[in-house]
Amino acid sequence: MFTRCREFSGKLLHLSCSISFKPSRSLCSPQLSTLHFSSLHSFLAYSPGPRLSFQHPLPARSSFPLLQSDKVIRNLSGFPHSAGHMDLQGVLEVLEHLAPLSLAESWDNVGLLVEPSKPRPVKTILLTNDLTTAVMDEAVAMTCDLIVSYHPPLFRPFKRLLQKDWKQRLTIRAIEGGIAIFSPHTSWDSVEGGVNDWLVGGMGSGQVSVLSQAHSSGPQKHRLEFSSMNKEELNSLMEQLRHIEGSETFQCSTIRNESGGQQVNLTCNSSALTSAVQILVSNPHASKSLNITQVQQPPLLGCGQGRLSVLDKPVSVSTAVLKMKTHLGLPHLRLALGDQQTLDSMVKTVAVCAGSGASVIQGVKADLYITGEMSHHEVLDAASKGTSVILSEHSNSERGFLTVFRDRLAARLGDTVTVSVSQRDRDPLQVI
């Protein structure tokens, strides 16, 4: 038996695999044989060779704590409610289930940013889009145990903690008050049913797709393709490869070629690539046939940055503005009409990205862009192509999701934890 791992929505699932050996059959059969993990070692140690049969019994979907979705609403199937008080680690595990941090962009600073030195039960959680002085005052007044700040209040490294900088002051207050700080940021943007799905949902139902697809965050892998003259030479190469650190994670398949030799596909992690190549180039036959390719990580369907919606019911530009005002709870929005467009022009396709979304939606063919902010020249570029633009200011395109997430988090934590949305959090810009 061995275990094979695959990653779904940031979580590893284990698939059991059984291998039966029949020494009467030769490894050099015309059908493809696949070796994985410990089966590679079995292949190396066994002669004349194994015949491999695989069985992958997948448990029912509901037995995993996977994120399931019905359009925008996200639920956890089979994830238990808490019983009694919950500690910080328990809450962090729930937050990770709701939006795996592996979905965050590489430049982002997500996860637990401030950890109290003295453990205590988490009874009160405050959700905010930005951690400001006003929000910290609110958190202290309500004896908050954990602040979940969508934007990370700690982003660039500190060399010292002093009172002269407002972010450093907030960090000191959190530490002195024993308040933990957690930031999800772009993991909330990327996850299916997250901020961007909520934002595009304000336009009504439609066929929604991801603009920038998220992929599995597992180790980078490489495929090495080479050939050997015969089984004996292959056994010698594999015996050398077996001594590489991490060789238990190798995946290897062989097939007999027309000349009677062996064609081999070997997949290894980046950490083992150099050692594997050194062994193969030392063999004249393998060296001449060696081809190395980088293996693309599998996509995480429904996850990624930005969304494009093909609306079920097209609406006019003026109606789109009214819909977004209602959805975002705002009295005013900024609108740039695309060239040759009017308030009565119909909108069929909508591209959205919460926050500052130009880098994600720019160049996407759509009737309407919706985001928090774009530069003057980015708006001009979109309008020149006939695309209208709605801007809400940066955090106004994100803040409304807090109430959605509050309900999801509260449902997972049970009655012992109070989850509140900040009443002091607001976008710094307003129309007067």
PDB file of N, CA and C in Angstrom, residues 229-296:
ATOM      1  N   MET A 229      18.883   1.581 -23.085  1.00  0.00           N
ATOM      2  CA  MET A 229      19.016   0.549 -24.129  1.00  0.00           C
ATOM      3  C   MET A 229      18.278  -0.725 -23.766  1.00  0.00           C
ATOM      4  N   ASN A 230      18.242  -1.053 -22.479  1.00  0.00           N
ATOM      5  CA  ASN A 230      17.615  -2.307 -22.060  1.00  0.00           C
ATOM      6  C   ASN A 230      17.224  -2.223 -20.592  1.00  0.00           C
ATOM      7  N   LYS A 231      16.643  -3.293 -20.108  1.00  0.00           N
ATOM      8  CA  LYS A 231      16.162  -3.330 -18.729  1.00  0.00           C
ATOM      9  C   LYS A 231      17.302  -3.255 -17.726  1.00  0.00           C
ATOM     10  N   GLU A 232      18.418  -3.869 -18.035  1.00  0.00           N
ATOM     11  CA  GLU A 232      19.545  -3.865 -17.109  1.00  0.00           C
ATOM     12  C   GLU A 232      20.088  -2.455 -16.907  1.00  0.00           C
ATOM     13  N   GLU A 233      20.193  -1.717 -18.017  1.00  0.00           N
ATOM     14  CA  GLU A 233      20.675  -0.342 -17.903  1.00  0.00           C
ATOM     15  C   GLU A 233      19.680   0.508 -17.119  1.00  0.00           C
ATOM     16  N   LEU A 234      18.395   0.278 -17.350  1.00  0.00           N
ATOM     17  CA  LEU A 234      17.370   1.022 -16.622  1.00  0.00           C
ATOM     18  C   LEU A 234      17.444   0.730 -15.134  1.00  0.00           C
ATOM     19  N   ASN A 235      17.619  -0.531 -14.776  1.00  0.00           N
ATOM     20  CA  ASN A 235      17.729  -0.904 -13.361  1.00  0.00           C
ATOM     21  C   ASN A 235      18.908  -0.201 -12.700  1.00  0.00           C
ATOM     22  N   SER A 236      20.021  -0.084 -13.433  1.00  0.00           N
ATOM     23  CA  SER A 236      21.206   0.574 -12.893  1.00  0.00           C
ATOM     24  C   SER A 236      20.945   2.053 -12.642  1.00  0.00           C
ATOM     25  N   LEU A 237      20.277   2.706 -13.602  1.00  0.00           N
ATOM     26  CA  LEU A 237      19.957   4.115 -13.420  1.00  0.00           C
ATOM     27  C   LEU A 237      19.011   4.325 -12.242  1.00  0.00           C
ATOM     28  N   MET A 238      18.000   3.474 -12.160  1.00  0.00           N
ATOM     29  CA  MET A 238      17.023   3.617 -11.091  1.00  0.00           C
ATOM     30  C   MET A 238      17.630   3.358  -9.722  1.00  0.00           C
ATOM     31  N   GLU A 239      18.606   2.462  -9.658  1.00  0.00           N
ATOM     32  CA  GLU A 239      19.282   2.198  -8.393  1.00  0.00           C
ATOM     33  C   GLU A 239      20.026   3.442  -7.921  1.00  0.00           C
ATOM     34  N   GLN A 240      20.615   4.177  -8.848  1.00  0.00           N
ATOM     35  CA  GLN A 240      21.296   5.420  -8.488  1.00  0.00           C
ATOM     36  C   GLN A 240      20.294   6.498  -8.084  1.00  0.00           C
ATOM     37  N   LEU A 241      19.196   6.602  -8.819  1.00  0.00           N
ATOM     38  CA  LEU A 241      18.178   7.600  -8.505  1.00  0.00           C
ATOM     39  C   LEU A 241      17.548   7.360  -7.141  1.00  0.00           C
ATOM     40  N   ARG A 242      17.508   6.102  -6.732  1.00  0.00           N
ATOM     41  CA  ARG A 242      16.864   5.755  -5.466  1.00  0.00           C
ATOM     42  C   ARG A 242      17.567   6.407  -4.279  1.00  0.00           C
ATOM     43  N   HIS A 243      18.852   6.724  -4.419  1.00  0.00           N
ATOM     44  CA  HIS A 243      19.619   7.269  -3.298  1.00  0.00           C
ATOM     45  C   HIS A 243      19.512   8.786  -3.197  1.00  0.00           C
ATOM     46  N   ILE A 244      18.771   9.418  -4.110  1.00  0.00           N
ATOM     47  CA  ILE A 244      18.573  10.865  -4.030  1.00  0.00           C
ATOM     48  C   ILE A 244      17.595  11.173  -2.898  1.00  0.00           C
ATOM     49  N   GLU A 245      17.911  12.198  -2.120  1.00  0.00           N
ATOM     50  CA  GLU A 245      16.997  12.602  -1.049  1.00  0.00           C
ATOM     51  C   GLU A 245      15.667  13.068  -1.641  1.00  0.00           C
ATOM     52  N   GLY A 246      14.586  12.500  -1.132  1.00  0.00           N
ATOM     53  CA  GLY A 246      13.260  12.828  -1.640  1.00  0.00           C
ATOM     54  C   GLY A 246      12.806  11.931  -2.770  1.00  0.00           C
ATOM     55  N   SER A 247      13.553  10.870  -3.057  1.00  0.00           N
ATOM     56  CA  SER A 247      13.185   9.987  -4.172  1.00  0.00           C
ATOM     57  C   SER A 247      11.879   9.240  -3.934  1.00  0.00           C
ATOM     58  N   GLU A 248      11.430   9.199  -2.677  1.00  0.00           N
ATOM     59  CA  GLU A 248      10.162   8.521  -2.396  1.00  0.00           C
ATOM     60  C   GLU A 248       8.975   9.263  -3.014  1.00  0.00           C
ATOM     61  N   THR A 249       9.173  10.513  -3.417  1.00  0.00           N
ATOM     62  CA  THR A 249       8.089  11.275  -4.051  1.00  0.00           C
ATOM     63  C   THR A 249       8.146  11.203  -5.570  1.00  0.00           C
ATOM     64  N   PHE A 250       9.140  10.512  -6.133  1.00  0.00           N
ATOM     65  CA  PHE A 250       9.257  10.415  -7.587  1.00  0.00           C
ATOM     66  C   PHE A 250       8.068   9.660  -8.173  1.00  0.00           C
ATOM     67  N   GLN A 251       7.682  10.066  -9.373  1.00  0.00           N
ATOM     68  CA  GLN A 251       6.702   9.325 -10.160  1.00  0.00           C
ATOM     69  C   GLN A 251       7.400   8.878 -11.444  1.00  0.00           C
ATOM     70  N   CYS A 252       7.262   7.621 -11.760  1.00  0.00           N
ATOM     71  CA  CYS A 252       8.000   7.088 -12.899  1.00  0.00           C
ATOM     72  C   CYS A 252       7.118   6.145 -13.712  1.00  0.00           C
ATOM     73  N   SER A 253       7.167   6.282 -15.023  1.00  0.00           N
ATOM     74  CA  SER A 253       6.459   5.365 -15.902  1.00  0.00           C
ATOM     75  C   SER A 253       7.408   4.925 -17.010  1.00  0.00           C
ATOM     76  N   THR A 254       7.262   3.686 -17.465  1.00  0.00           N
ATOM     77  CA  THR A 254       8.127   3.139 -18.509  1.00  0.00           C
ATOM     78  C   THR A 254       7.284   2.456 -19.573  1.00  0.00           C
ATOM     79  N   ILE A 255       7.796   2.467 -20.793  1.00  0.00           N
ATOM     80  CA  ILE A 255       7.149   1.762 -21.883  1.00  0.00           C
ATOM     81  C   ILE A 255       8.236   1.296 -22.850  1.00  0.00           C
ATOM     82  N   ARG A 256       8.084   0.115 -23.399  1.00  0.00           N
ATOM     83  CA  ARG A 256       9.093  -0.400 -24.312  1.00  0.00           C
ATOM     84  C   ARG A 256       8.978   0.317 -25.649  1.00  0.00           C
ATOM     85  N   ASN A 257      10.128   0.760 -26.180  1.00  0.00           N
ATOM     86  CA  ASN A 257      10.115   1.438 -27.471  1.00  0.00           C
ATOM     87  C   ASN A 257      10.355   0.452 -28.617  1.00  0.00           C
ATOM     88  N   GLU A 258      10.357   0.959 -29.825  1.00  0.00           N
ATOM     89  CA  GLU A 258      10.433   0.094 -31.004  1.00  0.00           C
ATOM     90  C   GLU A 258      11.751  -0.661 -31.099  1.00  0.00           C
ATOM     91  N   SER A 259      12.825  -0.076 -30.577  1.00  0.00           N
ATOM     92  CA  SER A 259      14.139  -0.726 -30.655  1.00  0.00           C
ATOM     93  C   SER A 259      14.361  -1.743 -29.552  1.00  0.00           C
ATOM     94  N   GLY A 260      13.369  -1.930 -28.684  1.00  0.00           N
ATOM     95  CA  GLY A 260      13.494  -2.891 -27.599  1.00  0.00           C
ATOM     96  C   GLY A 260      14.001  -2.289 -26.301  1.00  0.00           C
ATOM     97  N   GLY A 261      14.344  -1.013 -26.316  1.00  0.00           N
ATOM     98  CA  GLY A 261      14.785  -0.348 -25.105  1.00  0.00           C
ATOM     99  C   GLY A 261      13.609   0.151 -24.281  1.00  0.00           C
ATOM    100  N   GLN A 262      13.909   0.963 -23.277  1.00  0.00           N
ATOM    101  CA  GLN A 262      12.878   1.468 -22.381  1.00  0.00           C
ATOM    102  C   GLN A 262      12.770   2.993 -22.502  1.00  0.00           C
ATOM    103  N   GLN A 263      11.548   3.486 -22.734  1.00  0.00           N
ATOM    104  CA  GLN A 263      11.278   4.924 -22.722  1.00  0.00           C
ATOM    105  C   GLN A 263      10.734   5.271 -21.339  1.00  0.00           C
ATOM    106  N   VAL A 264      11.358   6.235 -20.659  1.00  0.00           N
ATOM    107  CA  VAL A 264      11.049   6.507 -19.258  1.00  0.00           C
ATOM    108  C   VAL A 264      10.572   7.950 -19.093  1.00  0.00           C
ATOM    109  N   ASN A 265       9.519   8.128 -18.297  1.00  0.00           N
ATOM    110  CA  ASN A 265       9.059   9.441 -17.836  1.00  0.00           C
ATOM    111  C   ASN A 265       9.210   9.481 -16.322  1.00  0.00           C
ATOM    112  N   LEU A 266      10.052  10.364 -15.836  1.00  0.00           N
ATOM    113  CA  LEU A 266      10.293  10.494 -14.398  1.00  0.00           C
ATOM    114  C   LEU A 266       9.930  11.904 -13.952  1.00  0.00           C
ATOM    115  N   THR A 267       9.046  12.032 -12.953  1.00  0.00           N
ATOM    116  CA  THR A 267       8.643  13.335 -12.427  1.00  0.00           C
ATOM    117  C   THR A 267       9.206  13.505 -11.024  1.00  0.00           C
ATOM    118  N   CYS A 268       9.880  14.626 -10.790  1.00  0.00           N
ATOM    119  CA  CYS A 268      10.487  14.873  -9.482  1.00  0.00           C
ATOM    120  C   CYS A 268      10.287  16.330  -9.090  1.00  0.00           C
ATOM    121  N   ASN A 269      10.456  16.610  -7.798  1.00  0.00           N
ATOM    122  CA  ASN A 269      10.381  17.974  -7.306  1.00  0.00           C
ATOM    123  C   ASN A 269      11.627  18.757  -7.693  1.00  0.00           C
ATOM    124  N   SER A 270      11.537  20.080  -7.667  1.00  0.00           N
ATOM    125  CA  SER A 270      12.672  20.931  -8.028  1.00  0.00           C
ATOM    126  C   SER A 270      13.895  20.651  -7.161  1.00  0.00           C
ATOM    127  N   SER A 271      13.665  20.309  -5.889  1.00  0.00           N
ATOM    128  CA  SER A 271      14.779  20.071  -4.970  1.00  0.00           C
ATOM    129  C   SER A 271      15.641  18.884  -5.381  1.00  0.00           C
ATOM    130  N   ALA A 272      15.050  17.950  -6.140  1.00  0.00           N
ATOM    131  CA  ALA A 272      15.800  16.754  -6.545  1.00  0.00           C
ATOM    132  C   ALA A 272      16.244  16.816  -8.006  1.00  0.00           C
ATOM    133  N   LEU A 273      15.889  17.890  -8.703  1.00  0.00           N
ATOM    134  CA  LEU A 273      16.136  17.952 -10.143  1.00  0.00           C
ATOM    135  C   LEU A 273      17.618  17.886 -10.492  1.00  0.00           C
ATOM    136  N   THR A 274      18.436  18.689  -9.831  1.00  0.00           N
ATOM    137  CA  THR A 274      19.867  18.734 -10.160  1.00  0.00           C
ATOM    138  C   THR A 274      20.521  17.379  -9.965  1.00  0.00           C
ATOM    139  N   SER A 275      20.236  16.717  -8.853  1.00  0.00           N
ATOM    140  CA  SER A 275      20.838  15.402  -8.580  1.00  0.00           C
ATOM    141  C   SER A 275      20.411  14.371  -9.615  1.00  0.00           C
ATOM    142  N   ALA A 276      19.120  14.404  -9.990  1.00  0.00           N
ATOM    143  CA  ALA A 276      18.621  13.447 -10.977  1.00  0.00           C
ATOM    144  C   ALA A 276      19.275  13.679 -12.336  1.00  0.00           C
ATOM    145  N   VAL A 277      19.409  14.944 -12.739  1.00  0.00           N
ATOM    146  CA  VAL A 277      20.022  15.251 -14.034  1.00  0.00           C
ATOM    147  C   VAL A 277      21.483  14.820 -14.050  1.00  0.00           C
ATOM    148  N   GLN A 278      22.220  15.040 -12.953  1.00  0.00           N
ATOM    149  CA  GLN A 278      23.624  14.634 -12.891  1.00  0.00           C
ATOM    150  C   GLN A 278      23.788  13.139 -13.114  1.00  0.00           C
ATOM    151  N   ILE A 279      22.874  12.366 -12.569  1.00  0.00           N
ATOM    152  CA  ILE A 279      22.939  10.909 -12.757  1.00  0.00           C
ATOM    153  C   ILE A 279      22.649  10.536 -14.204  1.00  0.00           C
ATOM    154  N   LEU A 280      21.632  11.166 -14.789  1.00  0.00           N
ATOM    155  CA  LEU A 280      21.220  10.793 -16.146  1.00  0.00           C
ATOM    156  C   LEU A 280      22.231  11.229 -17.203  1.00  0.00           C
ATOM    157  N   VAL A 281      22.862  12.404 -17.024  1.00  0.00           N
ATOM    158  CA  VAL A 281      23.831  12.851 -18.033  1.00  0.00           C
ATOM    159  C   VAL A 281      25.128  12.044 -17.970  1.00  0.00           C
ATOM    160  N   SER A 282      25.338  11.324 -16.882  1.00  0.00           N
ATOM    161  CA  SER A 282      26.527  10.471 -16.796  1.00  0.00           C
ATOM    162  C   SER A 282      26.373   9.195 -17.618  1.00  0.00           C
ATOM    163  N   ASN A 283      25.131   8.911 -18.048  1.00  0.00           N
ATOM    164  CA  ASN A 283      24.875   7.734 -18.887  1.00  0.00           C
ATOM    165  C   ASN A 283      24.756   8.209 -20.340  1.00  0.00           C
ATOM    166  N   PRO A 284      25.588   7.705 -21.238  1.00  0.00           N
ATOM    167  CA  PRO A 284      25.608   8.204 -22.626  1.00  0.00           C
ATOM    168  C   PRO A 284      24.250   8.108 -23.319  1.00  0.00           C
ATOM    169  N   HIS A 285      23.558   6.988 -23.155  1.00  0.00           N
ATOM    170  CA  HIS A 285      22.290   6.801 -23.853  1.00  0.00           C
ATOM    171  C   HIS A 285      21.209   7.707 -23.274  1.00  0.00           C
ATOM    172  N   ALA A 286      21.123   7.768 -21.946  1.00  0.00           N
ATOM    173  CA  ALA A 286      20.121   8.609 -21.300  1.00  0.00           C
ATOM    174  C   ALA A 286      20.407  10.082 -21.556  1.00  0.00           C
ATOM    175  N   SER A 287      21.696  10.459 -21.589  1.00  0.00           N
ATOM    176  CA  SER A 287      22.071  11.849 -21.793  1.00  0.00           C
ATOM    177  C   SER A 287      21.622  12.366 -23.158  1.00  0.00           C
ATOM    178  N   LYS A 288      21.789  11.548 -24.193  1.00  0.00           N
ATOM    179  CA  LYS A 288      21.429  11.964 -25.548  1.00  0.00           C
ATOM    180  C   LYS A 288      19.912  12.141 -25.715  1.00  0.00           C
ATOM    181  N   SER A 289      19.145  11.374 -24.993  1.00  0.00           N
ATOM    182  CA  SER A 289      17.690  11.404 -25.160  1.00  0.00           C
ATOM    183  C   SER A 289      16.982  12.250 -24.111  1.00  0.00           C
ATOM    184  N   LEU A 290      17.737  12.840 -23.176  1.00  0.00           N
ATOM    185  CA  LEU A 290      17.131  13.532 -22.036  1.00  0.00           C
ATOM    186  C   LEU A 290      16.393  14.798 -22.477  1.00  0.00           C
ATOM    187  N   ASN A 291      15.157  14.921 -22.018  1.00  0.00           N
ATOM    188  CA  ASN A 291      14.344  16.110 -22.256  1.00  0.00           C
ATOM    189  C   ASN A 291      13.675  16.488 -20.929  1.00  0.00           C
ATOM    190  N   ILE A 292      13.780  17.783 -20.546  1.00  0.00           N
ATOM    191  CA  ILE A 292      13.259  18.233 -19.251  1.00  0.00           C
ATOM    192  C   ILE A 292      12.182  19.281 -19.473  1.00  0.00           C
ATOM    193  N   THR A 293      11.024  19.093 -18.867  1.00  0.00           N
ATOM    194  CA  THR A 293       9.935  20.073 -18.957  1.00  0.00           C
ATOM    195  C   THR A 293       9.403  20.365 -17.562  1.00  0.00           C
ATOM    196  N   GLN A 294       8.910  21.589 -17.380  1.00  0.00           N
ATOM    197  CA  GLN A 294       8.303  21.976 -16.111  1.00  0.00           C
ATOM    198  C   GLN A 294       6.842  21.576 -16.119  1.00  0.00           C
ATOM    199  N   VAL A 295       6.398  20.947 -15.063  1.00  0.00           N
ATOM    200  CA  VAL A 295       5.016  20.462 -14.969  1.00  0.00           C
ATOM    201  C   VAL A 295       4.121  21.574 -14.444  1.00  0.00           C
ATOM    202  N   GLN A 296       3.075  21.874 -15.185  1.00  0.00           N
ATOM    203  CA  GLN A 296       2.122  22.906 -14.762  1.00  0.00           C
ATOM    204  C   GLN A 296       1.271  22.398 -13.601  1.00  0.00           C
TER     205      GLN A 296
END
